[in-house]
mmCIF file of N, CA and C in Angstrom:
data_model
loop_
_atom_site.group_PDB
_atom_site.id
_atom_site.type_symbol
_atom_site.label_atom_id
_atom_site.label_comp_id
_atom_site.label_asym_id
_atom_site.label_seq_id
_atom_site.Cartn_x
_atom_site.Cartn_y
_atom_site.Cartn_z
ATOM 1 N N MET A 1 7.607 4.923 -18.254
ATOM 2 C CA MET A 1 6.446 4.527 -17.827
ATOM 3 C C MET A 1 5.774 4.915 -16.569
ATOM 4 N N SER A 2 4.445 5.196 -16.684
ATOM 5 C CA SER A 2 3.997 6.298 -15.701
ATOM 6 C C SER A 2 2.974 4.976 -14.751
ATOM 7 N N GLY A 3 2.928 4.350 -13.020
ATOM 8 C CA GLY A 3 1.956 3.910 -13.082
ATOM 9 C C GLY A 3 1.079 4.548 -11.611
ATOM 10 N N VAL A 4 0.459 3.807 -10.929
ATOM 11 C CA VAL A 4 -0.419 4.061 -9.752
ATOM 12 C C VAL A 4 0.460 4.046 -8.436
ATOM 13 N N LEU A 5 0.391 5.319 -7.856
ATOM 14 C CA LEU A 5 0.578 4.394 -6.103
ATOM 15 C C LEU A 5 -0.528 4.682 -5.193
ATOM 16 N N ASN A 6 -1.011 3.885 -4.672
ATOM 17 C CA ASN A 6 -2.620 4.460 -4.033
ATOM 18 C C ASN A 6 -2.122 3.934 -2.552
ATOM 19 N N LEU A 7 -1.979 5.423 -1.802
ATOM 20 C CA LEU A 7 -1.996 5.222 -0.470
ATOM 21 C C LEU A 7 -3.267 4.838 0.356
ATOM 22 N N VAL A 8 -3.309 3.384 0.577
ATOM 23 C CA VAL A 8 -4.570 2.780 1.202
ATOM 24 C C VAL A 8 -4.433 2.827 2.918
ATOM 25 N N SER A 9 -5.506 3.361 4.014
ATOM 26 C CA SER A 9 -5.669 2.828 4.627
ATOM 27 C C SER A 9 -6.859 1.520 5.040
ATOM 28 N N VAL A 10 -6.773 0.865 5.950
ATOM 29 C CA VAL A 10 -7.549 -0.391 5.750
ATOM 30 C C VAL A 10 -8.233 -0.266 7.516
ATOM 31 N N GLY A 11 -8.367 0.878 7.839
ATOM 32 C CA GLY A 11 -8.867 0.632 9.192
ATOM 33 C C GLY A 11 -8.443 -0.126 10.523
ATOM 34 N N PRO A 12 -9.080 -0.212 11.417
ATOM 35 C CA PRO A 12 -8.941 -0.869 12.496
ATOM 36 C C PRO A 12 -8.543 -2.324 13.106
ATOM 37 N N GLY A 13 -9.362 -3.288 11.508
ATOM 38 C CA GLY A 13 -9.257 -4.673 11.769
ATOM 39 C C GLY A 13 -10.106 -5.484 11.663
ATOM 40 N N PHE A 14 -11.398 -4.846 11.064
ATOM 41 C CA PHE A 14 -12.386 -5.320 10.625
ATOM 42 C C PHE A 14 -12.387 -4.970 9.003
ATOM 43 N N GLU A 15 -12.719 -5.522 8.147
ATOM 44 C CA GLU A 15 -13.280 -6.066 6.766
ATOM 45 C C GLU A 15 -14.538 -4.835 6.630
ATOM 46 N N ASP A 16 -15.317 -5.514 7.431
ATOM 47 C CA ASP A 16 -16.367 -4.491 7.380
ATOM 48 C C ASP A 16 -16.398 -3.111 7.414
ATOM 49 N N LEU A 17 -15.534 -2.216 8.227
ATOM 50 C CA LEU A 17 -14.668 -1.155 8.474
ATOM 51 C C LEU A 17 -13.999 -0.499 7.423
ATOM 52 N N ILE A 18 -13.551 -0.929 6.097
ATOM 53 C CA ILE A 18 -12.334 -0.526 4.975
ATOM 54 C C ILE A 18 -13.648 -0.294 4.529
ATOM 55 N N VAL A 19 -12.872 1.743 4.142
ATOM 56 C CA VAL A 19 -14.340 2.428 3.647
ATOM 57 C C VAL A 19 -14.224 2.036 1.709
ATOM 58 N N PRO A 20 -15.094 1.898 1.287
ATOM 59 C CA PRO A 20 -15.666 1.515 -0.164
ATOM 60 C C PRO A 20 -14.442 2.103 -0.982
ATOM 61 N N ARG A 21 -13.534 3.447 -0.773
ATOM 62 C CA ARG A 21 -12.996 3.756 -1.526
ATOM 63 C C ARG A 21 -11.936 3.112 -1.548
ATOM 64 N N ALA A 22 -10.748 2.748 -0.718
ATOM 65 C CA ALA A 22 -9.654 1.899 -0.307
ATOM 66 C C ALA A 22 -9.884 0.814 -0.747
ATOM 67 N N ILE A 23 -11.544 -0.262 -1.113
ATOM 68 C CA ILE A 23 -12.035 -1.179 -1.476
ATOM 69 C C ILE A 23 -11.339 -1.319 -2.988
ATOM 70 N N ALA A 24 -11.613 -0.139 -3.457
ATOM 71 C CA ALA A 24 -11.335 -0.007 -5.429
ATOM 72 C C ALA A 24 -10.177 0.656 -5.066
ATOM 73 N N ALA A 25 -9.805 0.827 -4.663
ATOM 74 C CA ALA A 25 -7.947 1.170 -4.724
ATOM 75 C C ALA A 25 -7.345 -0.311 -5.186
ATOM 76 N N LEU A 26 -7.443 -1.218 -3.998
ATOM 77 C CA LEU A 26 -7.397 -2.958 -3.210
ATOM 78 C C LEU A 26 -7.495 -3.551 -4.845
ATOM 79 N N ARG A 27 -8.576 -3.386 -5.189
ATOM 80 C CA ARG A 27 -9.454 -4.152 -6.891
ATOM 81 C C ARG A 27 -8.745 -3.329 -7.569
ATOM 82 N N ASP A 28 -8.353 -2.503 -7.967
ATOM 83 C CA ASP A 28 -8.145 -1.722 -9.175
ATOM 84 C C ASP A 28 -6.288 -1.717 -9.129
ATOM 85 N N SER A 29 -5.737 -2.041 -7.611
ATOM 86 C CA SER A 29 -3.962 -2.497 -8.127
ATOM 87 C C SER A 29 -3.813 -3.243 -8.550
ATOM 88 N N ASP A 30 -2.409 -3.807 -9.059
ATOM 89 C CA ASP A 30 -2.013 -4.805 -9.284
ATOM 90 C C ASP A 30 -1.151 -5.497 -8.148
ATOM 91 N N VAL A 31 -0.554 -4.687 -7.842
ATOM 92 C CA VAL A 31 0.776 -4.584 -6.812
ATOM 93 C C VAL A 31 0.206 -4.230 -5.222
ATOM 94 N N ILE A 32 0.070 -5.406 -4.575
ATOM 95 C CA ILE A 32 0.032 -4.825 -2.894
ATOM 96 C C ILE A 32 1.156 -4.846 -2.335
ATOM 97 N N VAL A 33 1.823 -4.172 -1.343
ATOM 98 C CA VAL A 33 2.692 -4.049 -0.610
ATOM 99 C C VAL A 33 1.812 -3.377 1.336
ATOM 100 N N ALA A 34 2.621 -4.871 1.542
ATOM 101 C CA ALA A 34 1.648 -4.391 3.034
ATOM 102 C C ALA A 34 1.851 -5.672 4.042
ATOM 103 N N TYR A 35 2.189 -4.825 5.693
ATOM 104 C CA TYR A 35 2.551 -5.795 6.388
ATOM 105 C C TYR A 35 1.667 -7.002 6.602
ATOM 106 N N GLU A 36 2.123 -8.470 6.625
ATOM 107 C CA GLU A 36 1.934 -9.459 6.506
ATOM 108 C C GLU A 36 0.597 -9.688 7.108
ATOM 109 N N LEU A 37 0.666 -9.153 8.397
ATOM 110 C CA LEU A 37 -0.980 -9.230 9.104
ATOM 111 C C LEU A 37 -1.959 -8.747 8.447
ATOM 112 N N TYR A 38 -2.350 -7.484 7.656
ATOM 113 C CA TYR A 38 -3.454 -6.618 6.934
ATOM 114 C C TYR A 38 -3.693 -7.425 5.903
ATOM 115 N N LEU A 39 -2.997 -8.424 5.643
ATOM 116 C CA LEU A 39 -3.248 -9.204 4.416
ATOM 117 C C LEU A 39 -5.004 -10.228 4.609
ATOM 118 N N ARG A 40 -5.042 -10.303 6.114
ATOM 119 C CA ARG A 40 -6.468 -11.492 6.113
ATOM 120 C C ARG A 40 -7.645 -10.144 6.705
ATOM 121 N N TRP A 41 -7.431 -8.881 6.756
ATOM 122 C CA TRP A 41 -8.285 -8.005 6.509
ATOM 123 C C TRP A 41 -8.573 -7.926 5.409
ATOM 124 N N ILE A 42 -7.939 -7.903 3.769
ATOM 125 C CA ILE A 42 -8.015 -7.261 2.866
ATOM 126 C C ILE A 42 -8.180 -8.803 1.691
ATOM 127 N N ALA A 43 -8.029 -10.245 2.229
ATOM 128 C CA ALA A 43 -8.056 -10.802 1.100
ATOM 129 C C ALA A 43 -9.058 -11.147 0.547
ATOM 130 N N PRO A 44 -10.620 -10.890 0.589
ATOM 131 C CA PRO A 44 -11.601 -10.607 -0.409
ATOM 132 C C PRO A 44 -11.019 -10.098 -1.894
ATOM 133 N N HIS A 45 -10.439 -8.969 -1.527
ATOM 134 C CA HIS A 45 -9.795 -7.656 -2.517
ATOM 135 C C HIS A 45 -8.953 -8.078 -2.926
ATOM 136 N N ILE A 46 -8.056 -9.195 -2.326
ATOM 137 C CA ILE A 46 -6.634 -9.221 -3.681
ATOM 138 C C ILE A 46 -6.274 -9.961 -4.064
ATOM 139 N N GLU A 47 -7.260 -10.702 -4.194
ATOM 140 C CA GLU A 47 -6.935 -12.744 -5.105
ATOM 141 C C GLU A 47 -6.154 -12.329 -6.205
ATOM 142 N N GLY A 48 -5.011 -13.399 -6.059
ATOM 143 C CA GLY A 48 -4.185 -12.566 -7.580
ATOM 144 C C GLY A 48 -3.606 -11.909 -8.477
ATOM 145 N N LYS A 49 -3.378 -11.016 -7.287
ATOM 146 C CA LYS A 49 -2.293 -10.073 -7.080
ATOM 147 C C LYS A 49 -1.002 -10.143 -6.649
ATOM 148 N N GLU A 50 0.243 -9.577 -7.142
ATOM 149 C CA GLU A 50 1.263 -9.762 -6.845
ATOM 150 C C GLU A 50 1.180 -9.128 -5.343
ATOM 151 N N ILE A 51 2.027 -9.974 -4.327
ATOM 152 C CA ILE A 51 1.689 -9.443 -3.308
ATOM 153 C C ILE A 51 3.052 -9.555 -2.006
ATOM 154 N N HIS A 52 3.482 -8.098 -1.777
ATOM 155 C CA HIS A 52 5.198 -8.035 -1.220
ATOM 156 C C HIS A 52 4.524 -7.919 0.277
ATOM 157 N N THR A 53 5.295 -8.685 0.928
ATOM 158 C CA THR A 53 4.911 -8.541 2.844
ATOM 159 C C THR A 53 6.504 -8.202 3.318
ATOM 160 N N PRO A 54 7.130 -7.282 3.465
ATOM 161 C CA PRO A 54 8.085 -6.946 4.234
ATOM 162 C C PRO A 54 7.826 -6.772 5.958
ATOM 163 N N PRO A 55 8.826 -7.121 6.914
ATOM 164 C CA PRO A 55 8.016 -7.485 7.971
ATOM 165 C C PRO A 55 8.143 -6.137 8.498
ATOM 166 N N LEU A 56 7.243 -6.490 9.994
ATOM 167 C CA LEU A 56 6.857 -4.865 10.697
ATOM 168 C C LEU A 56 9.191 -4.630 10.841
ATOM 169 N N THR A 57 8.519 -3.318 11.088
ATOM 170 C CA THR A 57 9.730 -2.396 11.354
ATOM 171 C C THR A 57 10.944 -2.074 10.249
ATOM 172 N N GLN A 58 10.205 -2.201 8.831
ATOM 173 C CA GLN A 58 10.329 -2.359 7.557
ATOM 174 C C GLN A 58 9.778 -1.484 6.993
ATOM 175 N N GLU A 59 9.336 -0.146 7.093
ATOM 176 C CA GLU A 59 7.780 0.146 6.861
ATOM 177 C C GLU A 59 8.979 1.349 5.820
ATOM 178 N N ARG A 60 9.728 1.483 5.907
ATOM 179 C CA ARG A 60 10.344 2.601 4.742
ATOM 180 C C ARG A 60 10.966 1.545 3.811
ATOM 181 N N GLU A 61 11.827 0.458 3.917
ATOM 182 C CA GLU A 61 11.158 -0.682 2.975
ATOM 183 C C GLU A 61 10.157 -1.221 2.360
ATOM 184 N N ARG A 62 9.201 -0.693 2.959
ATOM 185 C CA ARG A 62 7.347 -1.540 2.450
ATOM 186 C C ARG A 62 7.148 -0.285 1.355
ATOM 187 N N ALA A 63 7.836 1.128 2.132
ATOM 188 C CA ALA A 63 7.452 2.589 0.670
ATOM 189 C C ALA A 63 8.139 1.972 -0.046
ATOM 190 N N MET A 64 9.121 2.026 -0.122
ATOM 191 C CA MET A 64 10.263 1.924 -1.499
ATOM 192 C C MET A 64 9.922 1.452 -1.976
ATOM 193 N N LEU A 65 9.627 -0.561 -2.210
ATOM 194 C CA LEU A 65 9.518 -1.649 -2.795
ATOM 195 C C LEU A 65 8.017 -0.975 -3.695
ATOM 196 N N ALA A 66 7.069 0.025 -3.064
ATOM 197 C CA ALA A 66 5.640 0.332 -3.393
ATOM 198 C C ALA A 66 6.308 1.252 -4.607
ATOM 199 N N ILE A 67 6.955 2.114 -4.345
ATOM 200 C CA ILE A 67 7.933 3.291 -5.428
ATOM 201 C C ILE A 67 8.171 2.723 -5.940
ATOM 202 N N GLU A 68 9.113 2.046 -6.073
ATOM 203 C CA GLU A 68 9.900 1.538 -7.153
ATOM 204 C C GLU A 68 8.383 0.618 -8.064
ATOM 205 N N HIS A 69 7.959 -0.149 -8.107
ATOM 206 C CA HIS A 69 6.992 -0.917 -8.652
ATOM 207 C C HIS A 69 6.031 -0.079 -9.216
ATOM 208 N N ALA A 70 5.835 1.255 -8.935
ATOM 209 C CA ALA A 70 4.693 2.569 -9.550
ATOM 210 C C ALA A 70 5.541 3.231 -9.920
ATOM 211 N N ARG A 71 6.674 3.548 -10.109
ATOM 212 C CA ARG A 71 7.621 4.052 -10.781
ATOM 213 C C ARG A 71 8.123 2.750 -12.056
ATOM 214 N N ALA A 72 7.786 1.330 -12.263
ATOM 215 C CA ALA A 72 7.882 1.022 -13.538
ATOM 216 C C ALA A 72 6.898 0.343 -13.988
ATOM 217 N N GLY A 73 5.684 1.402 -13.058
ATOM 218 C CA GLY A 73 4.238 1.241 -14.387
ATOM 219 C C GLY A 73 3.051 0.359 -13.830
ATOM 220 N N ALA A 74 3.185 -0.297 -12.677
ATOM 221 C CA ALA A 74 2.370 -0.679 -12.105
ATOM 222 C C ALA A 74 1.117 -0.285 -11.371
ATOM 223 N N ARG A 75 0.156 -0.616 -11.114
ATOM 224 C CA ARG A 75 -0.861 -0.109 -10.562
ATOM 225 C C ARG A 75 -0.583 -0.814 -9.141
ATOM 226 N N VAL A 76 -0.454 0.067 -7.698
ATOM 227 C CA VAL A 76 0.319 -0.495 -6.638
ATOM 228 C C VAL A 76 -0.582 0.081 -5.406
ATOM 229 N N ALA A 77 -1.052 -0.774 -4.082
ATOM 230 C CA ALA A 77 -1.525 -0.162 -3.287
ATOM 231 C C ALA A 77 -0.478 -0.356 -2.396
ATOM 232 N N LEU A 78 -0.235 0.606 -1.149
ATOM 233 C CA LEU A 78 1.005 0.441 -0.463
ATOM 234 C C LEU A 78 -0.100 0.592 0.867
ATOM 235 N N ILE A 79 -0.188 -0.291 1.838
ATOM 236 C CA ILE A 79 -1.336 -0.656 2.993
ATOM 237 C C ILE A 79 -0.819 -0.243 4.091
ATOM 238 N N SER A 80 -1.939 0.354 4.805
ATOM 239 C CA SER A 80 -1.506 1.007 6.364
ATOM 240 C C SER A 80 -2.406 0.403 7.111
ATOM 241 N N SER A 81 -2.818 0.562 8.702
ATOM 242 C CA SER A 81 -3.636 0.261 9.246
ATOM 243 C C SER A 81 -4.182 1.347 10.161
ATOM 244 N N GLY A 82 -5.419 1.288 9.900
ATOM 245 C CA GLY A 82 -5.070 2.947 10.645
ATOM 246 C C GLY A 82 -5.698 4.027 9.341
ATOM 247 N N ASP A 83 -4.892 5.030 10.410
ATOM 248 C CA ASP A 83 -5.423 6.403 8.587
ATOM 249 C C ASP A 83 -3.380 6.330 8.718
ATOM 250 N N ILE A 84 -3.382 5.987 7.464
ATOM 251 C CA ILE A 84 -2.146 5.900 6.146
ATOM 252 C C ILE A 84 -1.522 7.465 6.602
ATOM 253 N N GLY A 85 -2.538 8.494 6.650
ATOM 254 C CA GLY A 85 -1.133 9.486 6.891
ATOM 255 C C GLY A 85 -0.896 9.620 8.787
ATOM 256 N N ILE A 86 -1.790 9.035 9.360
ATOM 257 C CA ILE A 86 -1.461 9.637 10.582
ATOM 258 C C ILE A 86 -0.338 8.688 10.791
ATOM 259 N N TYR A 87 -0.110 7.090 10.530
ATOM 260 C CA TYR A 87 0.597 6.282 11.196
ATOM 261 C C TYR A 87 1.345 5.908 10.020
ATOM 262 N N ALA A 88 2.255 7.413 9.460
ATOM 263 C CA ALA A 88 3.468 7.574 8.990
ATOM 264 C C ALA A 88 3.775 7.174 7.859
ATOM 265 N N MET A 89 3.109 6.222 7.241
ATOM 266 C CA MET A 89 3.501 5.403 5.952
ATOM 267 C C MET A 89 3.181 6.496 4.867
ATOM 268 N N ALA A 90 2.677 7.066 4.759
ATOM 269 C CA ALA A 90 1.945 7.957 3.898
ATOM 270 C C ALA A 90 3.230 9.299 3.696
ATOM 271 N N ALA A 91 4.015 9.512 5.209
ATOM 272 C CA ALA A 91 5.002 10.351 5.101
ATOM 273 C C ALA A 91 6.282 9.596 4.637
ATOM 274 N N LEU A 92 6.422 8.523 5.385
ATOM 275 C CA LEU A 92 7.391 7.969 4.673
ATOM 276 C C LEU A 92 7.814 7.529 3.523
ATOM 277 N N ALA A 93 6.457 7.102 2.113
ATOM 278 C CA ALA A 93 6.761 7.420 0.650
ATOM 279 C C ALA A 93 6.760 8.782 0.544
ATOM 280 N N PHE A 94 5.933 9.795 1.053
ATOM 281 C CA PHE A 94 6.359 11.356 0.336
ATOM 282 C C PHE A 94 7.940 11.280 0.357
ATOM 283 N N GLU A 95 8.710 11.175 1.422
ATOM 284 C CA GLU A 95 10.044 11.499 1.578
ATOM 285 C C GLU A 95 10.900 10.324 0.404
ATOM 286 N N GLU A 96 10.126 8.921 -0.002
ATOM 287 C CA GLU A 96 11.167 8.778 -0.663
ATOM 288 C C GLU A 96 10.627 9.300 -2.227
ATOM 289 N N MET A 97 10.088 9.518 -2.773
ATOM 290 C CA MET A 97 9.392 10.511 -3.938
ATOM 291 C C MET A 97 10.525 11.366 -4.714
ATOM 292 N N ARG A 98 10.096 11.299 -5.599
ATOM 293 C CA ARG A 98 11.573 12.163 -6.138
ATOM 294 C C ARG A 98 10.846 13.275 -7.021
ATOM 295 N N GLU A 99 11.436 14.428 -7.241
ATOM 296 C CA GLU A 99 9.918 15.048 -7.933
ATOM 297 C C GLU A 99 10.065 14.837 -9.391
ATOM 298 N N ASP A 100 10.258 14.160 -10.381
ATOM 299 C CA ASP A 100 10.314 13.391 -11.550
ATOM 300 C C ASP A 100 10.040 12.603 -11.266
ATOM 301 N N ASP A 101 9.282 12.060 -10.330
ATOM 302 C CA ASP A 101 7.990 10.855 -10.613
ATOM 303 C C ASP A 101 6.862 11.364 -11.024
ATOM 304 N N THR A 102 6.437 10.148 -11.685
ATOM 305 C CA THR A 102 5.180 10.634 -12.460
ATOM 306 C C THR A 102 3.695 9.948 -12.549
ATOM 307 N N TYR A 103 4.602 8.953 -11.865
ATOM 308 C CA TYR A 103 2.657 7.697 -11.441
ATOM 309 C C TYR A 103 1.701 8.882 -10.909
ATOM 310 N N GLU A 104 0.558 8.212 -10.782
ATOM 311 C CA GLU A 104 -0.611 8.949 -10.289
ATOM 312 C C GLU A 104 -0.288 8.485 -8.908
#
């Protein structure tokens, strides 16, 4: 089964600075994987979703958890503050992906 893995940047900590495309990805996701602090910034957009919050320093575990749910067919948002490409969550996700992963 093929799921979706959204790599979502939620900005510097203010809900009004989250870009519309990130909000759309949050709303379209069934599963949210994030550091717990970020949930307060995105709370209006994730009500009723399955939420996973591995603690700080477990970034690789967060990436793997998001990938595992996407591999199982879920629509997943892996959340990072700031820019997900600069602050390494995207790099960790890409490192853990397999060549045969078929999620979007």
